[in-house]
mmCIF file of C-alpha atoms in Angstrom:
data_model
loop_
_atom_site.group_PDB
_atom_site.id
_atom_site.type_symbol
_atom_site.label_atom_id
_atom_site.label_comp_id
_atom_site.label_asym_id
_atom_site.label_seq_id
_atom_site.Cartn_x
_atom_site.Cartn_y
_atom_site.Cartn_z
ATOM 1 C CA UNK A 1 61.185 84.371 142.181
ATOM 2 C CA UNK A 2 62.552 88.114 142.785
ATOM 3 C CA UNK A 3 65.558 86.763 144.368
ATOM 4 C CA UNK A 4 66.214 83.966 141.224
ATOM 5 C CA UNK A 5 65.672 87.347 138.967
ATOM 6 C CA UNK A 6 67.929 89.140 140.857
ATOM 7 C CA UNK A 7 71.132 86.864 140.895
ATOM 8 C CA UNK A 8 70.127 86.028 137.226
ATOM 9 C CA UNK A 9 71.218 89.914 136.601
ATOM 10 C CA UNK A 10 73.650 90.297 138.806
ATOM 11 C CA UNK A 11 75.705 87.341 137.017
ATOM 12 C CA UNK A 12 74.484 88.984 133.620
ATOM 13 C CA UNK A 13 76.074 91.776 134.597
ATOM 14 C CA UNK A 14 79.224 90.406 136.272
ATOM 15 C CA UNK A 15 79.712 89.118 132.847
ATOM 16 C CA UNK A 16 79.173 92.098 130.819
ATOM 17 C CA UNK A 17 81.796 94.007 132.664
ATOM 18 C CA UNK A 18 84.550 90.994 132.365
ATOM 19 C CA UNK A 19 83.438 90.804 128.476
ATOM 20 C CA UNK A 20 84.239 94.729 128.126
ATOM 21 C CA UNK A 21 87.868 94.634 129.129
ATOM 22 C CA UNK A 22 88.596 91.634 126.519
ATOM 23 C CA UNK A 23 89.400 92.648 122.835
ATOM 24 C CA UNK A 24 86.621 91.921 119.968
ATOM 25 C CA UNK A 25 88.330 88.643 118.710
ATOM 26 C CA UNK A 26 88.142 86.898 121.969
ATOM 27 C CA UNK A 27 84.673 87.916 122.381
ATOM 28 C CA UNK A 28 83.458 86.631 119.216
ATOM 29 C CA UNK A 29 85.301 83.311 119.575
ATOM 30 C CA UNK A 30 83.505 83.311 122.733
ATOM 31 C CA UNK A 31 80.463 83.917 120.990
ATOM 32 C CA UNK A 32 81.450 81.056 118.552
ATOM 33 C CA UNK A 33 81.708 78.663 121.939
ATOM 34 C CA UNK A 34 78.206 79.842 123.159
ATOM 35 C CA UNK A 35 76.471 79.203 120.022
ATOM 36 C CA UNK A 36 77.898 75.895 119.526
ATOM 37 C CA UNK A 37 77.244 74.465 123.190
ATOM 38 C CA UNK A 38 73.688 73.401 124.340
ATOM 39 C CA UNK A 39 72.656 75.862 127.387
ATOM 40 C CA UNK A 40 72.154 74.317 130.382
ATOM 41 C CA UNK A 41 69.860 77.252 131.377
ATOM 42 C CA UNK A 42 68.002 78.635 128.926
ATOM 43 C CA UNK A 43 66.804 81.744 130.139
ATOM 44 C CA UNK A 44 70.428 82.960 131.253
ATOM 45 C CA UNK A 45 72.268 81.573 128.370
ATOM 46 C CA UNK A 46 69.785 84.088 125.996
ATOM 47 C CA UNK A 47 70.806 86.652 128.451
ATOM 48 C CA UNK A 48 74.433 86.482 128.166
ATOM 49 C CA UNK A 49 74.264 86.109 124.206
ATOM 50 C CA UNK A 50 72.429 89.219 124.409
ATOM 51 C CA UNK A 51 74.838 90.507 125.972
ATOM 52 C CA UNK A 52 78.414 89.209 123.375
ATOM 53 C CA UNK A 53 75.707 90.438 121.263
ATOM 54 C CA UNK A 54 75.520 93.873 122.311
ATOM 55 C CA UNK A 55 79.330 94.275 122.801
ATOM 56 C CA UNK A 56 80.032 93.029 119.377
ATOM 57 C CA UNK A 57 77.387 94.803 117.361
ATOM 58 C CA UNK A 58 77.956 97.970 119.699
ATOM 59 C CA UNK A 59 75.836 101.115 118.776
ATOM 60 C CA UNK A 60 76.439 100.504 114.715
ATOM 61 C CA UNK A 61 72.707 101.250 112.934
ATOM 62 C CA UNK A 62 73.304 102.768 109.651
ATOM 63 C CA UNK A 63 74.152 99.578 108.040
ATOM 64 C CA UNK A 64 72.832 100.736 104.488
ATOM 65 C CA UNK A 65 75.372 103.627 105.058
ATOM 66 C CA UNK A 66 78.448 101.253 105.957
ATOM 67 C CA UNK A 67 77.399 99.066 102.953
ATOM 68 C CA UNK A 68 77.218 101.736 100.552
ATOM 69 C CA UNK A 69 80.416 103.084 102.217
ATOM 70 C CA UNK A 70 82.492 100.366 101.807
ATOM 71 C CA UNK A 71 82.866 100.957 97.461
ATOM 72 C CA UNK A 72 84.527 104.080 98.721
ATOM 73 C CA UNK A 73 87.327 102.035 101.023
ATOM 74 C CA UNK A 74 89.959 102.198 98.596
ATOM 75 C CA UNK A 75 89.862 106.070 97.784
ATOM 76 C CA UNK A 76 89.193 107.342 101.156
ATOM 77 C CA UNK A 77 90.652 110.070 102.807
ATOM 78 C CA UNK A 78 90.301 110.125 106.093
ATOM 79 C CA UNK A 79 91.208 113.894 107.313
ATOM 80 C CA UNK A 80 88.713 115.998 109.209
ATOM 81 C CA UNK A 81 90.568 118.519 108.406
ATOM 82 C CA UNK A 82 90.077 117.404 104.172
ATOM 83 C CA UNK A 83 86.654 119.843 103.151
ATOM 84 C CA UNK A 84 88.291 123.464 104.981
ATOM 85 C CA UNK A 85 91.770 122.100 102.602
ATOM 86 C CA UNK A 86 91.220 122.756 98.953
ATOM 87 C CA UNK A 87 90.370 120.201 96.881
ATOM 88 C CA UNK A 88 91.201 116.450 97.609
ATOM 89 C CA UNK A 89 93.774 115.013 95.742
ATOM 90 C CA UNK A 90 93.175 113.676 92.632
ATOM 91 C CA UNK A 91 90.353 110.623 92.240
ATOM 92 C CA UNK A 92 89.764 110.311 96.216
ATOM 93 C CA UNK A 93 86.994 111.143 98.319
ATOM 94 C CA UNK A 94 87.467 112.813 101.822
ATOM 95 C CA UNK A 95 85.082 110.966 104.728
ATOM 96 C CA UNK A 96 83.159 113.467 105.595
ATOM 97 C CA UNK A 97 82.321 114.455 101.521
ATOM 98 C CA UNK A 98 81.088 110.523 101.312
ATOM 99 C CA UNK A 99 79.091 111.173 104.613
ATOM 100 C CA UNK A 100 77.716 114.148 102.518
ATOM 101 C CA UNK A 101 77.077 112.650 99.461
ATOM 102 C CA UNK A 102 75.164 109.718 101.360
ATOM 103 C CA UNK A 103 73.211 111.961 102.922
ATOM 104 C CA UNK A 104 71.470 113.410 100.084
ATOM 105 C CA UNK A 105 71.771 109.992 97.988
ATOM 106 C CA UNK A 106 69.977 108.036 100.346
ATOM 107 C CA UNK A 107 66.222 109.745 99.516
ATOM 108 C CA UNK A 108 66.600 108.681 96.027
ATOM 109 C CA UNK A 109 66.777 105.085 96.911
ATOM 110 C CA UNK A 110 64.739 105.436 100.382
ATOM 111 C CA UNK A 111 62.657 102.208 100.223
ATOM 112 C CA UNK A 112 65.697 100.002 99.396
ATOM 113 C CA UNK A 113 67.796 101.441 102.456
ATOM 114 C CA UNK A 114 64.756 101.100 104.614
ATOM 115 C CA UNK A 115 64.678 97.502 103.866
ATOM 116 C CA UNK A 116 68.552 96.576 103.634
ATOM 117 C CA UNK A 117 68.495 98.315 107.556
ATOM 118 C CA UNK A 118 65.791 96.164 108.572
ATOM 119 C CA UNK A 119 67.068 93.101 107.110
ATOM 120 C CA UNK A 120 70.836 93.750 108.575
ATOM 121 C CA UNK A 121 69.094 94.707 112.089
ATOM 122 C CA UNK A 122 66.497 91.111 111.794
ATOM 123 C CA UNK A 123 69.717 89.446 111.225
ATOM 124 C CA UNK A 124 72.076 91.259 114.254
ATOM 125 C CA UNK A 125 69.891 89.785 116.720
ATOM 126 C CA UNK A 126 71.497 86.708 116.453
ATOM 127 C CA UNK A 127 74.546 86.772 114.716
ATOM 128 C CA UNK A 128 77.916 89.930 115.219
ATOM 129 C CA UNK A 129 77.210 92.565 112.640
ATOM 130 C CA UNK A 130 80.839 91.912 110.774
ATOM 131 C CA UNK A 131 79.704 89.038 109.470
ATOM 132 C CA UNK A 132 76.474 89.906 108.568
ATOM 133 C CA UNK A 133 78.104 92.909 106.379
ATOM 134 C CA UNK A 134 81.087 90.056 105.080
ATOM 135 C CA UNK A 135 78.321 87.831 103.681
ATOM 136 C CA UNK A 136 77.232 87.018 100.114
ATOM 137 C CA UNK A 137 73.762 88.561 100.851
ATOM 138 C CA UNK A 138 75.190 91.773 102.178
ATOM 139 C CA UNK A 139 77.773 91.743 99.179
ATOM 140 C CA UNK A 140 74.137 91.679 97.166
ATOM 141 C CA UNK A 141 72.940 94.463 99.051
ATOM 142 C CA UNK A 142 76.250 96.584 98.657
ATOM 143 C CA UNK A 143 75.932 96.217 94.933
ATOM 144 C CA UNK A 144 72.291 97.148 94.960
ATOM 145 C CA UNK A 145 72.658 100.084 96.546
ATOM 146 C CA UNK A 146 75.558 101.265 94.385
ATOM 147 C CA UNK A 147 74.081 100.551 91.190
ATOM 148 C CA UNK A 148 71.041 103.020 92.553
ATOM 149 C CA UNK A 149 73.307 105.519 93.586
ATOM 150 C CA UNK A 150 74.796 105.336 89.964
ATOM 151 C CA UNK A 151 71.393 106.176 88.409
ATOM 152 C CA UNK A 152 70.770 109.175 90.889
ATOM 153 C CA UNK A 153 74.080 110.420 90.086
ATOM 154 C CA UNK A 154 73.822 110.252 86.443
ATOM 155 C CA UNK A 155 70.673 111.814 86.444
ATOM 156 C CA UNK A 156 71.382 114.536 88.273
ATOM 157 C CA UNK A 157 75.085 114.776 86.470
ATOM 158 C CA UNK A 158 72.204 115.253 83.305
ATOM 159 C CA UNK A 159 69.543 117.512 84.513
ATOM 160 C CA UNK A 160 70.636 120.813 86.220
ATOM 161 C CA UNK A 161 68.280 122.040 88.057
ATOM 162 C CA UNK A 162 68.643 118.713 90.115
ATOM 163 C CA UNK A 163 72.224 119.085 90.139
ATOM 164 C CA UNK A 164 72.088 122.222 91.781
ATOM 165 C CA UNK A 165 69.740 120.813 94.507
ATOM 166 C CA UNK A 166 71.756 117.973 95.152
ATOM 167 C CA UNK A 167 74.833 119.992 95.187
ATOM 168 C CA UNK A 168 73.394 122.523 98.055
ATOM 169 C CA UNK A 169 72.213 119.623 100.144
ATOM 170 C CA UNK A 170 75.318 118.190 99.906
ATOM 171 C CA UNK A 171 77.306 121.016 100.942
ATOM 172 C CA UNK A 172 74.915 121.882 103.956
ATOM 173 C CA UNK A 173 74.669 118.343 105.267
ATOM 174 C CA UNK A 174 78.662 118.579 104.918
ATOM 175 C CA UNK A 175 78.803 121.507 107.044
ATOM 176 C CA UNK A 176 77.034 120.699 109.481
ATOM 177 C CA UNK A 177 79.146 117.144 109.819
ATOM 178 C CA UNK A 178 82.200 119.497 109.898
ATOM 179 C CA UNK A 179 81.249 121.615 112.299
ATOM 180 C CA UNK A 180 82.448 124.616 109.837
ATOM 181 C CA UNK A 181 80.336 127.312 108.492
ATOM 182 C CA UNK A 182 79.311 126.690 104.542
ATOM 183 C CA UNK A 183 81.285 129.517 103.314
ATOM 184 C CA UNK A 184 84.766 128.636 105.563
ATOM 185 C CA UNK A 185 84.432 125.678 102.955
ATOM 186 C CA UNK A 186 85.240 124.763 99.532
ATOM 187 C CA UNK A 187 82.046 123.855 98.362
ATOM 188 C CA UNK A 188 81.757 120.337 96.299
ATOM 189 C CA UNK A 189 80.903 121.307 92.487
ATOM 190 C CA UNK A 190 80.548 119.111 89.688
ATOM 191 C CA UNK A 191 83.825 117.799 89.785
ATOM 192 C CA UNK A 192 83.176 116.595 93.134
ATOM 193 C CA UNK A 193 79.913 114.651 91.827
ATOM 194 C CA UNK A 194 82.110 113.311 88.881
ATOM 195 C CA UNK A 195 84.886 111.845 91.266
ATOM 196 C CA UNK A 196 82.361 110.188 93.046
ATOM 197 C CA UNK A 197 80.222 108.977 90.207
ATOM 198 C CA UNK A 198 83.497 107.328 88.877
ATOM 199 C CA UNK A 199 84.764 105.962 91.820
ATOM 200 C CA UNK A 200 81.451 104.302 92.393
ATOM 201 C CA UNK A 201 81.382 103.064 88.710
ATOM 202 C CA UNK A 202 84.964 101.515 88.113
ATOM 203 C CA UNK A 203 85.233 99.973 91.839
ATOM 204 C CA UNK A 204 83.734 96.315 90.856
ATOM 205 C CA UNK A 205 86.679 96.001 88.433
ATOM 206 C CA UNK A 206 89.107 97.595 91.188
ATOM 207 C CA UNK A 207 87.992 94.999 94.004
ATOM 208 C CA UNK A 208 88.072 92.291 91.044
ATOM 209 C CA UNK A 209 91.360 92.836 91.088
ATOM 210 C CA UNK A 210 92.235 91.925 94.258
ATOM 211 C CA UNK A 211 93.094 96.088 95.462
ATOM 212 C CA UNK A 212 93.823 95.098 98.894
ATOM 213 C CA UNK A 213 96.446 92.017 98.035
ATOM 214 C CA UNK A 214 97.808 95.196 95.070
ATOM 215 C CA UNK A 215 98.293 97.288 98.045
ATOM 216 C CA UNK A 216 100.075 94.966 100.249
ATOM 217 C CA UNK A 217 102.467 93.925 97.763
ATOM 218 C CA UNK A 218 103.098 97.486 97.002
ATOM 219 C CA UNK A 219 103.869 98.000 100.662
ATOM 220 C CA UNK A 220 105.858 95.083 101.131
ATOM 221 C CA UNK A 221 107.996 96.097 97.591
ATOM 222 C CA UNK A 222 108.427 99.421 99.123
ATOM 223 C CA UNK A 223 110.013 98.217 102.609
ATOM 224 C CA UNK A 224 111.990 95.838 100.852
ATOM 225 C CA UNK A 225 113.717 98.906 98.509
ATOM 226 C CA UNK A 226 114.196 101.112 101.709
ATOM 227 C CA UNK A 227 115.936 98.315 103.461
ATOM 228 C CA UNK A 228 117.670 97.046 100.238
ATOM 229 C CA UNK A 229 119.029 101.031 100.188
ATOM 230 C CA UNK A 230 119.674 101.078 103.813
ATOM 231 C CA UNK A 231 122.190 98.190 103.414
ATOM 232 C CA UNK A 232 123.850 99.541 100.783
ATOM 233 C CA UNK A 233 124.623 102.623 102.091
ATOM 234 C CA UNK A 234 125.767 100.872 105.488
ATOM 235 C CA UNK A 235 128.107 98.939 103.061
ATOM 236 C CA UNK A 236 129.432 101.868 101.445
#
């Protein structure tokens, strides 16, 4: 029995390191294959999906984070460098601010998150996480949690002495994430809040209208003039 147990993880292993040097859509088509084929040995078969599993869900765990997140997508501002330089430009948020803001959103609406991370971690047991967080249910879930973090911003937008709280917790939790003492920073104020609190409230209406197909188009107009220019001036 020890020696079935021990080639059973030596092959599970075997696998795991050929699985680590392919790229993620070749693992999950090879999860597709597994899922769709009848095991011929149980045992090992649940081994190795554990083990596409693990590769394709990786260390993720704050899925109520990446859902709530995800509104943000078109106005974010990926620079580390974004809360020690002045304020963001106008109507986006920089990463680690959103980090921030979640941070000291997430209390308000603490039993919700609690169950949207147990739900999305039930579900990653058998199925990659991207299309767990692509799916109708999580689209549900996103909504949910951004319709809560509305209310929690409006109220404190309306009552100041909760303001202020949420405002210091906001700018600790984002110094600490930065790595920068508070007062190296420009510390989020009101107008922060309000950025966020509209961003969060006009986004159904911006992903209704197809912002990602609006972008592309833009870029693709934009190549097309700087070629179009090019030409002429190599006609000229």
């Amino acid at each position: 029995m020890e020696n079935i147990e021990s080639l059973m993880a030596m092959r599970v292993e075997t696998v795991r390191e050929l699985l680590r040097h392919l790229d993620r859509p070749t693992v999950l088509r090879i999860f597709d294959r597994m899922s769709s084929t009848p095991p011929r040995n149980g045992q090992l078969a649940s081994r190795l999906m554990s083990v596409v599993l693990e590769l394709l869900n990786g260390g993720r765990r704050e899925h109520a984070r990446r859902l709530w997140t995800s509104w943000l997508e078109p106005v974010l501002v990926r620079d580390h460098l974004g809360p020690a330089s002045g304020r963001p430009l106008p109507g986006t948020v920089n990463a680690t601010d959103a980090a921030a803001w979640w941070s000291v959103l997430a209390p308000h609406m603490a039993e919700l998150v609690a169950d949207v991370q147990e739900r999305v971690s039930e579900r990653a047991r058998r199925v990659p996480l991207d299309r767990i967080l692509e799916s109708e249910e999580a689209e549900r879930w996103a909504e949910t949690l951004r319709r809560r973090s509305v209310i929690a911003l409006r109220t404190a937008r309306s009552t100041p002495p909760l303001l202020e709280t949420m405002l210091d917790a906001a700018n600790a939790e984002r110094a600490r994430l930065a790595g920068v003492p508070a007062e190296r920073l420009r510390p989020l104020d009101v107008r922060d809040l309000d950025t966020l609190l509209a961003v969060l409230e006009a986004m159904p209406a911006w992903y209704a209208a197809n912002w990602r197909e609006r972008e592309h188009d833009h870029l693709l107009a934009s190549v097309r003039g700087a070629l179009h220019a090019d030409c002429q001036a190599g006609t000229a």
